[in-house]
Coordinates of C-alpha atoms in Angstrom, one line a residue:
Chain A
M15 CA -26.2 7.4 6.9
F16 CA -25.3 4.2 5.0
K17 CA -28.2 4.2 2.5
G18 CA -29.0 5.7 -0.8
L19 CA -26.3 7.8 -2.4
C20 CA -23.0 8.5 -0.7
A21 CA -21.0 11.0 -2.8
F22 CA -17.1 10.9 -2.7
P23 CA -15.7 14.3 -3.7
L24 CA -12.1 14.9 -4.9
T25 CA -9.7 16.7 -2.5
P26 CA -8.0 19.0 -5.0
L27 CA -4.4 19.6 -4.2
I28 CA -2.0 22.4 -5.2
A29 CA 1.6 21.3 -4.6
G30 CA 0.6 18.9 -1.9
E31 CA -1.7 21.3 0.0
I32 CA -5.5 21.2 0.0
D33 CA -7.1 23.8 -2.3
E34 CA -9.6 24.6 0.5
R35 CA -11.8 27.0 -1.4
T36 CA -12.3 24.6 -4.2
F37 CA -12.7 21.6 -1.9
V38 CA -15.5 23.5 0.0
S39 CA -17.2 24.4 -3.3
L40 CA -17.3 20.7 -4.2
I41 CA -18.9 19.8 -0.8
T42 CA -21.4 22.7 -1.0
N43 CA -22.4 21.4 -4.4
L44 CA -23.2 18.0 -2.8
A45 CA -25.1 19.5 0.0
E46 CA -27.2 21.6 -2.3
A47 CA -27.9 18.4 -4.4
R48 CA -29.2 16.7 -1.2
V49 CA -27.1 13.6 -1.6
D50 CA -27.8 11.2 1.3
S51 CA -24.3 11.3 2.6
I52 CA -20.8 12.5 1.8
G53 CA -17.7 10.4 1.8
A54 CA -15.1 13.1 2.3
L55 CA -11.4 12.2 2.1
G56 CA -12.1 8.7 0.7
S57 CA -10.0 7.1 -2.0
T58 CA -11.3 9.7 -4.5
G59 CA -10.4 12.3 -1.8
S60 CA -6.8 11.1 -1.8
Y61 CA -6.8 10.5 1.9
A62 CA -3.7 8.2 1.8
Y63 CA -1.6 11.1 0.4
L64 CA -2.5 13.6 3.1
T65 CA -0.9 14.3 6.5
R66 CA -2.9 13.8 9.7
A67 CA -3.3 17.6 10.1
Q68 CA -4.6 17.9 6.5
R69 CA -7.1 15.1 7.1
L70 CA -8.4 16.7 10.2
R71 CA -8.7 20.1 8.5
G72 CA -10.3 18.6 5.4
T73 CA -12.8 16.7 7.6
Q74 CA -13.7 19.9 9.5
L75 CA -14.2 21.8 6.3
A76 CA -16.4 19.0 4.9
V77 CA -18.6 18.7 8.0
T78 CA -19.2 22.5 8.0
A79 CA -19.9 22.7 4.3
A80 CA -22.1 19.6 4.3
N81 CA -24.6 21.7 6.2
G82 CA -26.3 18.8 8.1
I83 CA -25.8 16.1 5.6
P84 CA -23.9 13.2 7.3
V85 CA -20.2 13.0 6.5
M86 CA -18.1 9.9 6.6
T87 CA -14.3 10.1 6.4
S88 CA -11.6 7.5 5.9
I89 CA -9.4 6.6 8.8
G90 CA -7.1 4.2 6.9
A91 CA -3.4 4.1 7.6
V92 CA -0.7 1.4 7.7
R93 CA 0.2 2.1 11.3
V94 CA -2.7 1.2 13.6
E95 CA -1.8 3.9 16.2
E96 CA -2.3 6.4 13.4
V97 CA -5.7 4.8 12.5
L98 CA -6.8 5.4 16.1
N99 CA -5.5 8.9 16.0
L100 CA -7.4 9.6 12.8
A101 CA -10.5 8.1 14.3
D102 CA -10.3 10.5 17.2
D103 CA -9.7 13.4 14.9
A104 CA -12.7 12.4 12.7
Q105 CA -15.0 12.1 15.6
Q106 CA -13.9 15.4 17.1
A107 CA -14.6 17.0 13.7
G108 CA -18.2 15.7 13.8
V109 CA -18.3 12.9 11.3
S110 CA -21.3 10.6 11.4
G111 CA -19.3 7.5 10.3
V112 CA -15.8 6.4 9.3
L113 CA -14.5 4.3 6.5
L114 CA -11.7 1.8 6.9
A115 CA -9.8 -0.2 4.3
P116 CA -7.2 -2.7 5.6
L117 CA -4.2 -0.7 4.5
S118 CA -1.0 -2.6 4.9
Y119 CA 2.6 -2.8 3.7
Q120 CA 3.0 -6.5 4.3
P121 CA 0.1 -8.5 2.7
L122 CA -2.3 -9.4 5.5
G123 CA -4.0 -12.6 6.4
G124 CA -7.7 -12.8 7.1
D125 CA -7.2 -13.2 10.8
E126 CA -5.0 -10.1 10.9
V127 CA -7.6 -8.1 9.1
Y128 CA -10.3 -9.3 11.6
E129 CA -8.0 -8.3 14.5
L130 CA -7.6 -4.8 12.9
Y131 CA -11.3 -4.1 12.7
S132 CA -11.9 -5.7 16.1
R133 CA -9.4 -3.3 17.7
V134 CA -10.6 -0.2 15.9
V135 CA -14.3 -0.6 16.5
R136 CA -13.7 -1.0 20.2
E137 CA -12.4 2.6 20.3
L138 CA -15.1 4.2 18.1
S139 CA -18.3 5.9 19.0
V140 CA -19.6 6.4 15.5
P141 CA -20.4 3.6 13.0
L142 CA -17.8 2.1 10.7
C143 CA -18.0 1.1 7.1
V144 CA -15.8 -1.8 6.0
Y145 CA -14.0 -0.9 2.8
D146 CA -13.2 -3.7 0.4
N147 CA -10.8 -2.2 -2.2
P148 CA -8.4 -4.9 -3.5
A149 CA -7.0 -2.5 -6.2
T150 CA -5.6 -0.2 -3.5
T151 CA -5.0 -2.5 -0.6
G152 CA -4.0 -5.7 -2.2
F153 CA -6.4 -7.5 0.1
S154 CA -9.6 -9.3 -1.0
F155 CA -12.3 -10.0 1.6
S156 CA -14.0 -13.3 1.4
D157 CA -17.8 -13.2 2.2
E158 CA -17.0 -15.2 5.3
L159 CA -14.6 -12.6 6.6
L160 CA -16.9 -9.8 5.7
S161 CA -19.6 -11.5 7.6
A162 CA -17.4 -12.0 10.7
I163 CA -16.4 -8.4 10.7
A164 CA -20.0 -7.2 10.0
G165 CA -20.8 -9.0 13.3
L166 CA -18.6 -6.7 15.3
P167 CA -20.5 -4.0 17.2
G168 CA -20.2 -0.6 15.5
V169 CA -19.9 -2.0 12.0
N170 CA -22.9 -0.7 10.0
S171 CA -22.0 -1.1 6.4
V172 CA -19.8 -2.9 3.9
K173 CA -18.5 -1.2 0.8
L174 CA -18.0 -3.9 -1.9
G175 CA -15.2 -3.5 -4.4
S176 CA -16.2 -6.3 -6.7
L177 CA -19.4 -7.9 -8.1
P178 CA -20.1 -10.7 -10.6
A179 CA -20.3 -9.3 -14.1
E180 CA -23.5 -11.2 -14.8
R181 CA -26.8 -9.7 -13.5
E182 CA -28.3 -12.8 -12.0
E183 CA -25.0 -13.9 -10.4
A184 CA -24.7 -10.4 -8.8
R185 CA -28.2 -10.8 -7.4
V186 CA -27.4 -14.2 -6.0
R187 CA -24.1 -13.0 -4.4
I188 CA -25.8 -10.0 -2.7
A189 CA -28.6 -12.1 -1.4
A190 CA -26.2 -14.7 -0.1
L191 CA -24.1 -12.0 1.6
R192 CA -27.2 -10.4 3.1
R193 CA -28.1 -13.7 4.8
K194 CA -24.7 -13.8 6.4
I195 CA -24.6 -10.4 8.0
P196 CA -26.7 -8.7 10.7
A197 CA -29.9 -6.9 9.4
H198 CA -28.7 -3.5 10.5
V199 CA -25.5 -3.7 8.3
T200 CA -26.1 -2.2 4.9
I201 CA -24.4 -3.4 1.7
G202 CA -22.9 -0.8 -0.5
I203 CA -21.5 -1.0 -4.0
S204 CA -18.4 0.9 -5.2
G205 CA -16.8 1.0 -8.6
D206 CA -19.1 3.3 -10.6
A207 CA -19.1 1.2 -13.7
Q208 CA -20.7 -1.7 -11.8
S209 CA -22.8 0.3 -9.5
A210 CA -26.1 0.3 -11.4
R211 CA -25.8 -3.5 -11.5
G212 CA -25.1 -3.5 -7.8
L213 CA -28.1 -1.4 -6.9
L214 CA -30.4 -3.5 -9.1
A215 CA -28.9 -6.6 -7.4
G216 CA -30.1 -5.3 -4.1
C217 CA -27.3 -3.1 -2.7
D218 CA -28.6 -0.4 -0.2
V219 CA -26.1 2.3 -1.1
W220 CA -24.0 3.6 -3.9
Y221 CA -20.6 4.7 -2.7
S222 CA -20.1 6.9 -5.7
V223 CA -17.2 8.7 -7.3
L224 CA -19.4 10.1 -10.1
A225 CA -21.7 11.7 -7.5
G226 CA -18.7 13.7 -6.1
L227 CA -18.9 15.8 -9.2
F228 CA -22.3 15.0 -10.6
P229 CA -24.6 14.5 -7.6
Q230 CA -27.9 15.3 -9.3
Y231 CA -27.5 12.8 -12.1
S232 CA -26.2 10.2 -9.6
R233 CA -29.2 10.9 -7.3
I234 CA -31.7 10.4 -10.1
L235 CA -30.1 7.1 -10.9
T236 CA -30.1 6.0 -7.3
R237 CA -33.7 7.0 -6.8
A238 CA -34.7 5.1 -9.9
A239 CA -33.0 2.0 -8.5
Q240 CA -34.7 2.5 -5.1
A241 CA -38.0 2.6 -6.9
G242 CA -37.3 -0.5 -8.8
D243 CA -37.3 1.2 -12.2
E244 CA -34.8 -1.0 -13.9
E245 CA -35.3 0.5 -17.3
K246 CA -34.5 4.0 -16.1
V247 CA -31.5 2.8 -14.2
N248 CA -30.1 1.0 -17.3
Q249 CA -30.8 4.0 -19.5
L250 CA -29.0 6.4 -17.2
D251 CA -26.1 4.0 -16.6
G252 CA -25.9 3.0 -20.3
A253 CA -25.4 6.7 -21.2
L254 CA -22.3 6.7 -19.1
E255 CA -20.6 3.7 -20.9
A256 CA -18.2 6.1 -22.7
L257 CA -17.0 7.3 -19.3
W258 CA -16.7 3.7 -17.9
V259 CA -14.4 2.8 -20.7
F260 CA -12.0 5.5 -19.4
Y261 CA -12.5 4.3 -15.8
R262 CA -11.5 0.7 -16.8
R263 CA -8.3 2.0 -18.5
Y264 CA -7.1 4.7 -16.0
G265 CA -9.0 4.0 -12.7
S266 CA -11.9 6.2 -11.5
L267 CA -9.7 8.7 -9.7
R268 CA -7.7 9.8 -12.7
V269 CA -10.8 10.0 -14.9
I270 CA -13.0 12.0 -12.5
A271 CA -10.0 14.3 -11.7
T272 CA -9.4 14.9 -15.4
V273 CA -13.1 15.6 -15.9
A274 CA -13.0 18.1 -13.0
E275 CA -10.0 19.8 -14.6
L276 CA -11.6 19.9 -18.0
L277 CA -14.7 21.5 -16.6
G278 CA -12.7 24.0 -14.7
R279 CA -14.1 22.8 -11.4
V280 CA -10.6 22.3 -10.0
Q281 CA -7.2 23.8 -10.8
T282 CA -4.8 21.8 -13.1
P283 CA -3.1 19.6 -11.9
C284 CA -5.3 18.6 -8.9
L285 CA -3.9 15.1 -8.0
P286 CA -1.2 14.2 -5.5
F287 CA 2.2 13.7 -7.1
P288 CA 3.1 11.4 -8.9
L289 CA -0.4 10.6 -9.9
R290 CA -1.3 12.2 -13.2
T291 CA -4.6 13.1 -14.8
I292 CA -5.1 11.9 -18.4
Q293 CA -3.0 13.8 -21.0
G294 CA -2.6 14.2 -24.7
G295 CA -4.9 12.6 -27.2
E296 CA -6.7 10.6 -24.6
R297 CA -7.6 13.7 -22.7
E298 CA -9.0 15.3 -25.9
L299 CA -11.0 12.1 -26.5
L300 CA -12.4 12.3 -23.0
Q301 CA -13.3 15.9 -23.6
Q302 CA -15.2 15.0 -26.7
K303 CA -17.1 12.2 -25.0
L304 CA -17.9 14.5 -22.1
N305 CA -19.3 17.1 -24.6
L306 CA -21.8 14.4 -25.8
L307 CA -22.9 13.6 -22.2
N308 CA -25.5 15.5 -20.4
L309 CA -24.0 15.3 -16.9
Y310 CA -25.2 17.4 -13.9
Chain B
M9 CA 28.1 0.1 -0.3
F10 CA 25.9 -1.7 -2.8
K11 CA 28.0 -4.8 -3.1
G12 CA 28.4 -8.1 -1.3
L13 CA 26.1 -8.7 1.7
C14 CA 23.6 -6.1 2.8
A15 CA 21.9 -7.3 6.0
F16 CA 18.3 -6.2 6.8
P17 CA 17.6 -6.4 10.6
L18 CA 14.2 -6.5 12.2
T19 CA 13.0 -3.4 14.1
P20 CA 11.5 -5.1 17.1
L21 CA 8.4 -3.3 18.4
I22 CA 6.7 -3.3 21.8
A23 CA 3.2 -1.9 21.6
G24 CA 4.1 0.2 18.5
E25 CA 7.4 1.6 20.0
I26 CA 10.9 0.6 19.0
D27 CA 12.5 -1.7 21.5
E28 CA 15.7 0.3 21.2
R29 CA 18.0 -1.9 23.3
T30 CA 17.2 -5.0 21.3
F31 CA 17.3 -3.1 18.0
V32 CA 20.8 -1.9 18.8
S33 CA 21.9 -5.4 19.8
L34 CA 20.8 -6.7 16.4
I35 CA 22.8 -4.0 14.6
T36 CA 25.8 -4.6 16.8
N37 CA 25.7 -8.2 15.9
L38 CA 25.8 -7.3 12.2
A39 CA 28.7 -4.9 12.7
E40 CA 30.7 -7.6 14.6
A41 CA 30.1 -10.0 11.8
R42 CA 31.5 -7.5 9.3
V43 CA 28.6 -7.6 6.8
D44 CA 29.3 -5.2 3.9
S45 CA 26.4 -3.0 4.6
I46 CA 23.2 -2.7 6.7
G47 CA 19.7 -2.0 5.4
A48 CA 18.2 -0.6 8.6
L49 CA 14.4 0.1 8.6
G50 CA 13.9 -1.8 5.4
S51 CA 10.8 -3.9 4.8
T52 CA 12.1 -6.4 7.3
G53 CA 12.6 -3.4 9.6
S54 CA 8.9 -2.5 9.3
Y55 CA 9.6 1.1 8.1
A56 CA 6.1 1.5 6.7
Y57 CA 4.6 1.0 10.2
L58 CA 6.7 3.7 11.9
T59 CA 6.3 7.4 12.4
R60 CA 8.8 9.9 10.9
A61 CA 10.3 10.5 14.4
Q62 CA 10.7 6.7 15.0
R63 CA 12.4 6.3 11.6
L64 CA 14.8 9.1 12.3
R65 CA 15.6 7.7 15.8
G66 CA 16.0 4.2 14.5
T67 CA 18.3 5.4 11.7
Q68 CA 20.4 7.4 14.2
L69 CA 20.7 4.3 16.5
A70 CA 21.6 2.1 13.5
V71 CA 24.4 4.4 12.2
T72 CA 26.0 4.6 15.6
A73 CA 25.8 0.9 16.3
A74 CA 27.0 0.0 12.8
N75 CA 30.4 1.4 13.9
G76 CA 31.5 2.5 10.5
I77 CA 29.8 -0.1 8.3
P78 CA 27.7 1.8 5.8
V79 CA 24.0 2.0 6.6
M80 CA 21.1 2.4 4.1
T81 CA 17.6 3.2 5.2
S82 CA 14.3 3.2 3.5
I83 CA 12.7 6.6 2.7
G84 CA 9.5 5.1 1.2
A85 CA 6.1 6.8 1.9
V86 CA 2.9 7.3 -0.1
R87 CA 3.1 11.1 0.2
V88 CA 6.1 12.5 -1.8
E89 CA 6.6 15.4 0.6
E90 CA 7.1 12.8 3.3
V91 CA 9.6 10.9 1.2
L92 CA 11.6 14.1 0.9
N93 CA 11.4 14.7 4.6
L94 CA 12.5 11.2 5.3
A95 CA 15.4 11.6 2.9
D96 CA 16.5 14.8 4.8
D97 CA 16.3 12.9 8.1
A98 CA 18.2 9.9 6.8
Q99 CA 21.0 12.1 5.4
Q100 CA 21.2 14.1 8.7
A101 CA 21.5 10.8 10.6
G102 CA 24.5 9.9 8.5
V103 CA 23.3 7.1 6.1
S104 CA 25.5 6.1 3.2
G105 CA 22.5 5.4 0.9
V106 CA 18.7 5.3 0.8
L107 CA 16.3 2.7 -0.4
L108 CA 13.1 3.7 -2.2
A109 CA 10.2 1.5 -3.2
P110 CA 7.4 3.1 -5.2
L111 CA 4.8 3.1 -2.4
S112 CA 1.4 4.2 -3.5
Y113 CA -2.3 3.9 -2.7
Q114 CA -3.5 4.2 -6.2
P115 CA -1.8 1.8 -8.5
L116 CA 0.9 3.7 -10.4
G117 CA 1.8 3.8 -14.1
G118 CA 5.4 3.4 -15.2
D119 CA 5.7 7.1 -16.2
E120 CA 4.5 8.1 -12.7
V121 CA 7.1 5.9 -11.1
Y122 CA 9.8 7.4 -13.2
E123 CA 8.7 10.9 -12.2
L124 CA 8.8 9.9 -8.6
Y125 CA 12.4 8.7 -8.7
S126 CA 13.4 11.6 -10.9
R127 CA 12.1 14.1 -8.3
V128 CA 13.6 12.3 -5.3
V129 CA 17.1 11.9 -6.7
R130 CA 17.3 15.6 -7.5
E131 CA 17.1 16.3 -3.8
L132 CA 19.5 13.6 -2.6
S133 CA 23.2 13.8 -1.8
V134 CA 23.6 10.1 -1.0
P135 CA 23.1 7.3 -3.6
L136 CA 19.7 5.6 -4.0
C137 CA 18.8 2.0 -4.4
V138 CA 15.7 1.3 -6.4
Y139 CA 13.5 -1.2 -4.6
D140 CA 11.4 -3.6 -6.7
N141 CA 9.0 -5.3 -4.4
P142 CA 5.7 -6.1 -6.1
A143 CA 4.3 -8.0 -3.0
T144 CA 4.3 -4.9 -0.9
T145 CA 3.9 -2.1 -3.5
G146 CA 1.7 -3.8 -6.0
F147 CA 4.0 -2.3 -8.7
S148 CA 6.2 -4.5 -11.0
F149 CA 9.1 -2.8 -12.7
S150 CA 9.8 -3.8 -16.3
D151 CA 13.5 -4.0 -17.2
E152 CA 13.0 -1.0 -19.5
L153 CA 11.7 1.1 -16.6
L154 CA 14.5 -0.1 -14.3
S155 CA 17.0 0.8 -16.9
A156 CA 15.5 4.3 -17.4
I157 CA 15.5 4.9 -13.6
A158 CA 19.0 3.5 -13.3
G159 CA 20.2 6.2 -15.7
L160 CA 19.1 8.9 -13.3
P161 CA 22.1 10.6 -11.5
G162 CA 22.3 9.3 -7.9
V163 CA 20.9 5.9 -8.6
N164 CA 23.6 3.3 -7.7
S165 CA 21.7 0.0 -7.3
V166 CA 18.6 -1.9 -8.1
K167 CA 17.1 -4.4 -5.7
L168 CA 15.3 -7.0 -7.7
G169 CA 12.2 -8.7 -6.3
S170 CA 11.8 -11.5 -8.8
L171 CA 14.0 -13.7 -10.8
P172 CA 13.3 -16.6 -13.2
A173 CA 13.1 -19.9 -11.3
E174 CA 15.3 -21.7 -13.8
R175 CA 19.1 -21.1 -13.4
E176 CA 20.0 -20.4 -16.9
E177 CA 17.1 -18.1 -17.5
A178 CA 18.1 -16.2 -14.3
R179 CA 21.6 -15.8 -15.7
V180 CA 20.2 -14.5 -19.1
R181 CA 17.9 -12.0 -17.4
I182 CA 20.7 -10.6 -15.2
A183 CA 23.1 -10.4 -18.2
A184 CA 20.4 -8.6 -20.2
L185 CA 19.6 -6.2 -17.5
R186 CA 23.2 -5.4 -16.9
R187 CA 23.6 -4.4 -20.6
K188 CA 20.8 -1.9 -20.1
I189 CA 22.0 -0.1 -17.1
P190 CA 25.1 2.1 -16.4
A191 CA 28.2 0.2 -15.3
H192 CA 28.3 1.9 -11.8
V193 CA 24.8 0.6 -11.0
T194 CA 24.9 -2.7 -9.1
I195 CA 22.2 -5.3 -9.3
G196 CA 21.0 -6.8 -6.1
I197 CA 18.8 -9.8 -5.3
S198 CA 16.2 -9.9 -2.6
G199 CA 13.9 -12.7 -1.6
D200 CA 16.2 -15.0 0.4
A201 CA 14.8 -18.2 -1.1
Q202 CA 16.0 -17.1 -4.6
S203 CA 19.1 -15.2 -3.5
A204 CA 21.7 -18.0 -4.0
R205 CA 20.4 -18.4 -7.6
G206 CA 20.6 -14.6 -8.0
L207 CA 24.2 -14.4 -6.8
L208 CA 25.2 -17.3 -9.0
A209 CA 23.4 -15.6 -11.9
G210 CA 25.6 -12.6 -11.5
C211 CA 24.0 -10.3 -9.0
D212 CA 26.4 -8.0 -7.2
V213 CA 24.7 -7.9 -3.8
W214 CA 22.4 -10.0 -1.6
Y215 CA 19.8 -7.8 0.1
S216 CA 19.3 -10.3 2.8
V217 CA 16.6 -10.8 5.4
L218 CA 18.4 -13.9 6.8
A219 CA 21.6 -11.9 7.3
G220 CA 19.7 -9.6 9.7
L221 CA 19.7 -12.4 12.2
F222 CA 22.4 -14.8 10.9
P223 CA 25.1 -12.6 9.4
Q224 CA 28.0 -15.0 9.6
Y225 CA 26.2 -17.8 7.7
S226 CA 24.9 -15.4 5.1
R227 CA 28.4 -13.9 4.7
I228 CA 30.0 -17.2 4.1
L229 CA 27.4 -18.0 1.4
T230 CA 27.9 -14.6 -0.2
R231 CA 31.7 -15.0 -0.2
A232 CA 31.4 -18.4 -1.8
A233 CA 29.3 -16.9 -4.5
Q234 CA 31.8 -14.1 -5.0
A235 CA 34.5 -16.7 -5.3
G236 CA 32.5 -18.6 -7.9
D237 CA 32.2 -21.7 -5.6
E238 CA 28.9 -22.9 -6.9
E239 CA 29.0 -26.1 -5.0
K240 CA 29.4 -24.5 -1.7
V241 CA 26.7 -21.9 -2.4
N242 CA 24.3 -24.7 -3.3
Q243 CA 25.2 -26.6 -0.2
L244 CA 24.7 -23.7 2.1
D245 CA 21.5 -22.6 0.4
G246 CA 20.1 -26.1 0.1
A247 CA 20.5 -26.6 3.9
L248 CA 18.0 -23.7 4.3
E249 CA 15.3 -25.2 2.2
A250 CA 13.3 -26.0 5.3
L251 CA 13.3 -22.3 6.1
W252 CA 12.4 -21.3 2.6
V253 CA 9.3 -23.5 2.7
F254 CA 8.1 -21.2 5.6
Y255 CA 9.1 -18.1 3.7
R256 CA 6.9 -19.1 0.8
R257 CA 4.0 -19.7 3.0
Y258 CA 4.2 -16.8 5.4
G259 CA 6.5 -14.2 3.8
S260 CA 10.0 -13.6 5.0
L261 CA 9.1 -11.1 7.7
R262 CA 6.8 -13.3 9.7
V263 CA 9.3 -16.2 9.5
I264 CA 12.4 -14.3 10.5
A265 CA 10.4 -12.5 13.3
T266 CA 9.2 -15.9 14.6
V267 CA 12.7 -17.3 14.5
A268 CA 14.0 -14.2 16.4
E269 CA 11.2 -14.8 19.0
L270 CA 12.0 -18.5 19.3
L271 CA 15.7 -17.8 19.8
G272 CA 14.9 -15.1 22.4
R273 CA 16.7 -12.5 20.3
V274 CA 13.6 -10.2 20.5
Q275 CA 10.6 -10.0 22.8
T276 CA 7.4 -11.7 21.9
P277 CA 5.4 -10.3 20.0
C278 CA 7.8 -8.2 18.0
L279 CA 5.8 -7.3 14.9
P280 CA 3.7 -4.2 14.3
F281 CA 0.0 -4.8 14.8
P282 CA -1.9 -6.5 13.2
L283 CA 1.0 -8.6 11.7
R284 CA 1.4 -11.8 13.6
T285 CA 4.3 -14.2 13.9
I286 CA 3.6 -17.8 13.2
Q287 CA 1.6 -19.5 15.9
G288 CA 0.4 -23.0 17.0
G289 CA 1.5 -26.2 15.4
E290 CA 3.3 -24.4 12.6
R291 CA 5.4 -22.5 15.1
E292 CA 6.4 -25.7 16.8
L293 CA 7.3 -27.2 13.4
L294 CA 9.4 -24.2 12.6
Q295 CA 11.2 -24.6 16.0
Q296 CA 11.9 -28.3 15.1
K297 CA 13.3 -27.3 11.7
L298 CA 15.4 -24.6 13.3
N299 CA 16.8 -27.1 15.8
L300 CA 18.1 -29.2 12.9
L301 CA 19.8 -26.2 11.2
N302 CA 23.2 -24.9 12.2
L303 CA 22.6 -21.2 11.8
Y304 CA 24.9 -18.5 13.0

């Protein structure tokens, strides 16, 4: 399941509770667009703001609505016993894989992060994707640590949070990382604004926030990358630069949630308190930019 | 309760469960040393790694063992509904105040942090201490934001995480902050290695990790600062430099937990997985340094 396009949908919330009907409609949209996999309750799905019961319920709804498309869900939590409980829940709900970022309150050392993954994979029967997301976890993986963790049985993918800005350097980094990890472990790119560069640099999968709302467009971009059509990838990605400007300023979650609100795809407000979608003049500007884009 | 010396004890854990007998013995030691207040289940007390039930139970044990000394407990959580539940629990357990850091998964903006405190204090009947701890939350308060939040009813203290390294600059900063906040809001210093400087710069309270294990020594240092005896403060603080070197390298929690293990005050290991106390040669070095210190 860790190849091609993995779409990360929002989990729309109303006063802290999942708006289930809307959530299911977002998943159904992804299933109909035939994305390769669905990352339900990822960062974009606000997993860290939900209770264990909500995460189980959301995962069950996602697996059903995905209609056979593999679903991955996040099992991240600060308390390791909770991570293991969430892993049990996810597996019982029928996920095909789990996503784990090294959440912590105290900043972690590399040896501690290795121990965390080592303990969790021992208790899993579905594959795990290692989630490198320094912006939310405060922890940055070195390629050496990623490679050590990728060698653990049950680890099947790494989801990279950062990539060199320059195209050739990105290619060199991905090639170097690939030499250090087992052949069955795929390399994924996240951070939509750098994902076209990541795919062209040789990443196997786009862990995509954009695809959670616009799966068809994202799928066409992914397929072009898979076919080696660099020109088409750059054209499709370049058209989104107006959106990436907002991503860099507000983070992908606030932007995609604002877009979903503007399009009436979710109720307003849809984010967990105290996170706010973009307001005022900037919201109007985003609406204007959106009107000029042909997203689907 | 937000003046003088506030001691933050460890919450020793055995396989993820509170070692209650040892926890109570640590609190009893603080009560006997007559610290001014106790910050149970703070960062040093690993609150973020505990379940709601554990946090309630730990707070109840702390209030009882504190024997009349005011207890503050942390109500931090990523999910705001959980923060409010924890506030209810803490108040029912009889705390005299609560401590709140702006925990988040997505990095927060200043307006979001203000909204968080604004919502929480509306539902509190005990005073709140604002907890600035960039290392664990990823969020840095500006003095403007601290001042806005300090103006909310129910906010009675701010716990600073950083202070200028230079003595005179520290004094200027504290004086400037004091002019911006209401008179009833105290300013506290945390980060033991900078706390003597903070107290001499005019902070009202030392939110102290050291005091969780060595309340007498910490109390003498605090009283000296309150009496304006700069020479004695510097002498007592200077003697601890060997310890501060470890703090800077490993963080205060790992160091104080290692010291507690070395002294047999807690079982080994005492930290929540995957956090590790200091091991190997560095542990031996810490033991040697400790033997040269006269801590109590």
